[in-house]
Amino acid sequence: RRPPGGGGEAPLMAVETRRAIRRQSSELWQQHQGVLSATPESSRIGELLLRAWDHGAFEQVRAEGAVTKDALNQFHVYLVRFWDNCGNRDAATGLKFVPGLSRKAFETILYRHASYMPRKDARHLLELFDNAAGCIYGMETESARAPT
């Protein structure tokens, strides 16, 4: 949410709220892996979002430098929406949704997460993004691209 009167960036999500999102992500991933695996794109995105918080990276990423408060908030909004819908489609309408930040800003945030991880895990996180970015931002589903 933007402060009354408009202007400026949205305030950063409270640490306790971020921790609750992390717990929710982990629990939902375990409970809904079957649902997420129904679409290859949701499964890839889910693994990426969950791995972004390995090694406590979630607690350490702050809005500074190339990572803006607004972009970080939009990243968190996408995460919450993804887990609330058990994938990248709205549960009520079936329509695909995309993050409210650019692909470059999304990638920058993931690079920041990766900077708090051991090299091997950081490399894995960035590979996951390379494999999931088209699923996150593309408006075509994988099944629509599959040859008939």
PDB file of C-alpha atoms in Angstrom:
ATOM      1  CA  ARG A   1       0.000   0.000   0.000  1.00  0.00           C
ATOM      2  CA  ARG A   2       1.103   3.514  -0.690  1.00  0.00           C
ATOM      3  CA  PRO A   3       0.987   6.064   2.112  1.00  0.00           C
ATOM      4  CA  PRO A   4      -1.931   8.547   2.054  1.00  0.00           C
ATOM      5  CA  GLY A   5      -1.218  11.494  -0.172  1.00  0.00           C
ATOM      6  CA  GLY A   6       0.561   9.333  -2.753  1.00  0.00           C
ATOM      7  CA  GLY A   7       4.123   9.696  -3.888  1.00  0.00           C
ATOM      8  CA  GLY A   8       7.182   7.861  -2.729  1.00  0.00           C
ATOM      9  CA  GLU A   9       7.746   4.156  -2.524  1.00  0.00           C
ATOM     10  CA  ALA A  10       5.547   1.794  -0.586  1.00  0.00           C
ATOM     11  CA  PRO A  11       6.776   1.084   2.959  1.00  0.00           C
ATOM     12  CA  LEU A  12       8.715  -2.162   3.266  1.00  0.00           C
ATOM     13  CA  MET A  13       6.810  -5.140   4.599  1.00  0.00           C
ATOM     14  CA  ALA A  14       7.291  -5.694   8.340  1.00  0.00           C
ATOM     15  CA  VAL A  15       9.826  -8.354   9.345  1.00  0.00           C
ATOM     16  CA  GLU A  16       7.148 -10.359  11.170  1.00  0.00           C
ATOM     17  CA  THR A  17       4.981 -10.332   8.043  1.00  0.00           C
ATOM     18  CA  ARG A  18       7.942 -11.511   5.972  1.00  0.00           C
ATOM     19  CA  ARG A  19       8.574 -14.345   8.438  1.00  0.00           C
ATOM     20  CA  ALA A  20       4.911 -15.362   8.227  1.00  0.00           C
ATOM     21  CA  ILE A  21       5.199 -15.467   4.427  1.00  0.00           C
ATOM     22  CA  ARG A  22       8.261 -17.687   4.712  1.00  0.00           C
ATOM     23  CA  ARG A  23       6.447 -20.109   7.034  1.00  0.00           C
ATOM     24  CA  GLN A  24       3.405 -20.103   4.762  1.00  0.00           C
ATOM     25  CA  SER A  25       5.573 -20.756   1.697  1.00  0.00           C
ATOM     26  CA  SER A  26       7.277 -23.716   3.281  1.00  0.00           C
ATOM     27  CA  GLU A  27       4.073 -25.260   4.619  1.00  0.00           C
ATOM     28  CA  LEU A  28       2.131 -24.741   1.407  1.00  0.00           C
ATOM     29  CA  TRP A  29       4.933 -26.152  -0.699  1.00  0.00           C
ATOM     30  CA  GLN A  30       4.879 -29.352   1.321  1.00  0.00           C
ATOM     31  CA  GLN A  31       1.084 -29.595   1.419  1.00  0.00           C
ATOM     32  CA  HIS A  32       0.405 -28.714  -2.205  1.00  0.00           C
ATOM     33  CA  GLN A  33       3.231 -30.253  -4.197  1.00  0.00           C
ATOM     34  CA  GLY A  34       0.673 -32.477  -5.899  1.00  0.00           C
ATOM     35  CA  VAL A  35      -1.400 -29.479  -6.936  1.00  0.00           C
ATOM     36  CA  LEU A  36       1.630 -27.540  -8.099  1.00  0.00           C
ATOM     37  CA  SER A  37       2.928 -30.443 -10.124  1.00  0.00           C
ATOM     38  CA  ALA A  38      -0.296 -30.374 -12.152  1.00  0.00           C
ATOM     39  CA  THR A  39       1.304 -27.610 -14.252  1.00  0.00           C
ATOM     40  CA  PRO A  40       5.033 -27.688 -14.979  1.00  0.00           C
ATOM     41  CA  GLU A  41       5.258 -23.906 -14.727  1.00  0.00           C
ATOM     42  CA  SER A  42       3.777 -23.751 -11.206  1.00  0.00           C
ATOM     43  CA  SER A  43       6.117 -26.462 -10.015  1.00  0.00           C
ATOM     44  CA  ARG A  44       9.173 -24.611 -11.367  1.00  0.00           C
ATOM     45  CA  ILE A  45       8.079 -21.269  -9.964  1.00  0.00           C
ATOM     46  CA  GLY A  46       7.235 -22.801  -6.579  1.00  0.00           C
ATOM     47  CA  GLU A  47      10.662 -24.358  -6.249  1.00  0.00           C
ATOM     48  CA  LEU A  48      12.316 -21.076  -7.236  1.00  0.00           C
ATOM     49  CA  LEU A  49      10.339 -19.040  -4.697  1.00  0.00           C
ATOM     50  CA  LEU A  50      10.994 -21.504  -1.925  1.00  0.00           C
ATOM     51  CA  ARG A  51      14.721 -21.778  -2.665  1.00  0.00           C
ATOM     52  CA  ALA A  52      15.043 -17.981  -2.663  1.00  0.00           C
ATOM     53  CA  TRP A  53      14.825 -18.123   1.134  1.00  0.00           C
ATOM     54  CA  ASP A  54      17.285 -20.916   1.793  1.00  0.00           C
ATOM     55  CA  HIS A  55      20.083 -20.150   4.246  1.00  0.00           C
ATOM     56  CA  GLY A  56      18.169 -17.263   5.821  1.00  0.00           C
ATOM     57  CA  ALA A  57      18.495 -15.097   2.710  1.00  0.00           C
ATOM     58  CA  PHE A  58      14.888 -13.946   3.080  1.00  0.00           C
ATOM     59  CA  GLU A  59      15.670 -12.375   6.445  1.00  0.00           C
ATOM     60  CA  GLN A  60      18.728 -10.569   5.114  1.00  0.00           C
ATOM     61  CA  VAL A  61      17.548  -9.002   1.864  1.00  0.00           C
ATOM     62  CA  ARG A  62      16.847  -5.309   2.308  1.00  0.00           C
ATOM     63  CA  ALA A  63      15.714  -2.532   0.013  1.00  0.00           C
ATOM     64  CA  GLU A  64      18.981  -0.830  -0.828  1.00  0.00           C
ATOM     65  CA  GLY A  65      20.992  -0.078  -3.913  1.00  0.00           C
ATOM     66  CA  ALA A  66      19.448  -1.704  -6.988  1.00  0.00           C
ATOM     67  CA  VAL A  67      16.709  -3.349  -4.890  1.00  0.00           C
ATOM     68  CA  THR A  68      13.992  -0.757  -4.279  1.00  0.00           C
ATOM     69  CA  LYS A  69      11.328  -0.930  -1.582  1.00  0.00           C
ATOM     70  CA  ASP A  70       8.598  -0.969  -4.196  1.00  0.00           C
ATOM     71  CA  ALA A  71      10.220  -3.819  -6.156  1.00  0.00           C
ATOM     72  CA  LEU A  72      10.789  -5.854  -2.993  1.00  0.00           C
ATOM     73  CA  ASN A  73       7.183  -5.318  -1.934  1.00  0.00           C
ATOM     74  CA  GLN A  74       5.941  -6.381  -5.383  1.00  0.00           C
ATOM     75  CA  PHE A  75       8.137  -9.475  -5.137  1.00  0.00           C
ATOM     76  CA  HIS A  76       6.489 -10.311  -1.789  1.00  0.00           C
ATOM     77  CA  VAL A  77       3.019  -9.611  -3.199  1.00  0.00           C
ATOM     78  CA  TYR A  78       3.700 -12.060  -6.039  1.00  0.00           C
ATOM     79  CA  LEU A  79       4.921 -14.658  -3.569  1.00  0.00           C
ATOM     80  CA  VAL A  80       1.804 -14.357  -1.419  1.00  0.00           C
ATOM     81  CA  ARG A  81      -0.481 -14.462  -4.443  1.00  0.00           C
ATOM     82  CA  PHE A  82       1.338 -17.495  -5.847  1.00  0.00           C
ATOM     83  CA  TRP A  83       0.967 -19.465  -2.600  1.00  0.00           C
ATOM     84  CA  ASP A  84      -2.616 -18.313  -1.972  1.00  0.00           C
ATOM     85  CA  ASN A  85      -3.558 -19.678  -5.408  1.00  0.00           C
ATOM     86  CA  CYS A  86      -1.297 -22.775  -5.251  1.00  0.00           C
ATOM     87  CA  GLY A  87       0.310 -21.669  -8.478  1.00  0.00           C
ATOM     88  CA  ASN A  88       0.535 -18.874 -11.013  1.00  0.00           C
ATOM     89  CA  ARG A  89      -3.135 -18.847 -11.954  1.00  0.00           C
ATOM     90  CA  ASP A  90      -5.929 -17.165 -10.080  1.00  0.00           C
ATOM     91  CA  ALA A  91      -7.924 -19.878  -8.301  1.00  0.00           C
ATOM     92  CA  ALA A  92     -11.259 -18.156  -8.982  1.00  0.00           C
ATOM     93  CA  THR A  93     -10.800 -17.188 -12.635  1.00  0.00           C
ATOM     94  CA  GLY A  94      -8.064 -19.504 -13.876  1.00  0.00           C
ATOM     95  CA  LEU A  95      -6.268 -16.514 -15.393  1.00  0.00           C
ATOM     96  CA  LYS A  96      -2.507 -16.393 -15.209  1.00  0.00           C
ATOM     97  CA  PHE A  97      -0.967 -13.543 -13.232  1.00  0.00           C
ATOM     98  CA  VAL A  98       2.500 -12.056 -13.427  1.00  0.00           C
ATOM     99  CA  PRO A  99       4.568 -10.084 -10.900  1.00  0.00           C
ATOM    100  CA  GLY A 100       4.048  -6.346 -10.623  1.00  0.00           C
ATOM    101  CA  LEU A 101       7.749  -5.712 -11.225  1.00  0.00           C
ATOM    102  CA  SER A 102       9.983  -6.058 -14.248  1.00  0.00           C
ATOM    103  CA  ARG A 103      11.831  -9.252 -15.018  1.00  0.00           C
ATOM    104  CA  LYS A 104      15.096  -7.380 -14.428  1.00  0.00           C
ATOM    105  CA  ALA A 105      13.958  -6.192 -10.960  1.00  0.00           C
ATOM    106  CA  PHE A 106      12.834  -9.754 -10.118  1.00  0.00           C
ATOM    107  CA  GLU A 107      16.234 -11.081 -11.194  1.00  0.00           C
ATOM    108  CA  THR A 108      18.056  -8.372  -9.211  1.00  0.00           C
ATOM    109  CA  ILE A 109      16.174  -9.402  -6.060  1.00  0.00           C
ATOM    110  CA  LEU A 110      17.086 -13.049  -6.667  1.00  0.00           C
ATOM    111  CA  TYR A 111      20.741 -12.089  -7.140  1.00  0.00           C
ATOM    112  CA  ARG A 112      20.569 -10.325  -3.786  1.00  0.00           C
ATOM    113  CA  HIS A 113      19.106 -13.481  -2.205  1.00  0.00           C
ATOM    114  CA  ALA A 114      21.838 -15.542  -3.854  1.00  0.00           C
ATOM    115  CA  SER A 115      24.527 -13.305  -2.371  1.00  0.00           C
ATOM    116  CA  TYR A 116      23.633 -14.679   1.089  1.00  0.00           C
ATOM    117  CA  MET A 117      23.933 -18.319   0.021  1.00  0.00           C
ATOM    118  CA  PRO A 118      26.828 -20.712  -0.444  1.00  0.00           C
ATOM    119  CA  ARG A 119      28.106 -20.517  -4.033  1.00  0.00           C
ATOM    120  CA  LYS A 120      26.624 -23.879  -5.104  1.00  0.00           C
ATOM    121  CA  ASP A 121      23.140 -22.985  -3.802  1.00  0.00           C
ATOM    122  CA  ALA A 122      23.343 -19.485  -5.282  1.00  0.00           C
ATOM    123  CA  ARG A 123      24.188 -20.949  -8.676  1.00  0.00           C
ATOM    124  CA  HIS A 124      21.255 -23.382  -8.346  1.00  0.00           C
ATOM    125  CA  LEU A 125      18.862 -20.534  -7.478  1.00  0.00           C
ATOM    126  CA  LEU A 126      19.920 -18.551 -10.536  1.00  0.00           C
ATOM    127  CA  GLU A 127      19.584 -21.636 -12.751  1.00  0.00           C
ATOM    128  CA  LEU A 128      16.070 -22.114 -11.389  1.00  0.00           C
ATOM    129  CA  PHE A 129      15.275 -18.528 -12.369  1.00  0.00           C
ATOM    130  CA  ASP A 130      16.667 -19.068 -15.873  1.00  0.00           C
ATOM    131  CA  ASN A 131      14.360 -22.095 -16.202  1.00  0.00           C
ATOM    132  CA  ALA A 132      11.299 -20.404 -14.669  1.00  0.00           C
ATOM    133  CA  ALA A 133      11.502 -16.807 -15.939  1.00  0.00           C
ATOM    134  CA  GLY A 134       9.554 -17.567 -19.110  1.00  0.00           C
ATOM    135  CA  CYS A 135       6.880 -19.287 -17.029  1.00  0.00           C
ATOM    136  CA  ILE A 136       6.672 -16.339 -14.651  1.00  0.00           C
ATOM    137  CA  TYR A 137       6.450 -13.583 -17.244  1.00  0.00           C
ATOM    138  CA  GLY A 138       5.178 -15.360 -20.362  1.00  0.00           C
ATOM    139  CA  MET A 139       1.452 -15.223 -20.971  1.00  0.00           C
ATOM    140  CA  GLU A 140       1.431 -18.534 -22.851  1.00  0.00           C
ATOM    141  CA  THR A 141       1.269 -21.741 -20.869  1.00  0.00           C
ATOM    142  CA  GLU A 142       3.647 -24.588 -21.573  1.00  0.00           C
ATOM    143  CA  SER A 143       0.776 -26.756 -22.787  1.00  0.00           C
ATOM    144  CA  ALA A 144      -0.149 -24.046 -25.317  1.00  0.00           C
ATOM    145  CA  ARG A 145       3.422 -24.129 -26.674  1.00  0.00           C
ATOM    146  CA  ALA A 146       3.576 -27.920 -26.897  1.00  0.00           C
ATOM    147  CA  PRO A 147       3.370 -29.306 -30.440  1.00  0.00           C
ATOM    148  CA  THR A 148       0.167 -31.120 -31.340  1.00  0.00           C
TER     149      THR A 148
END
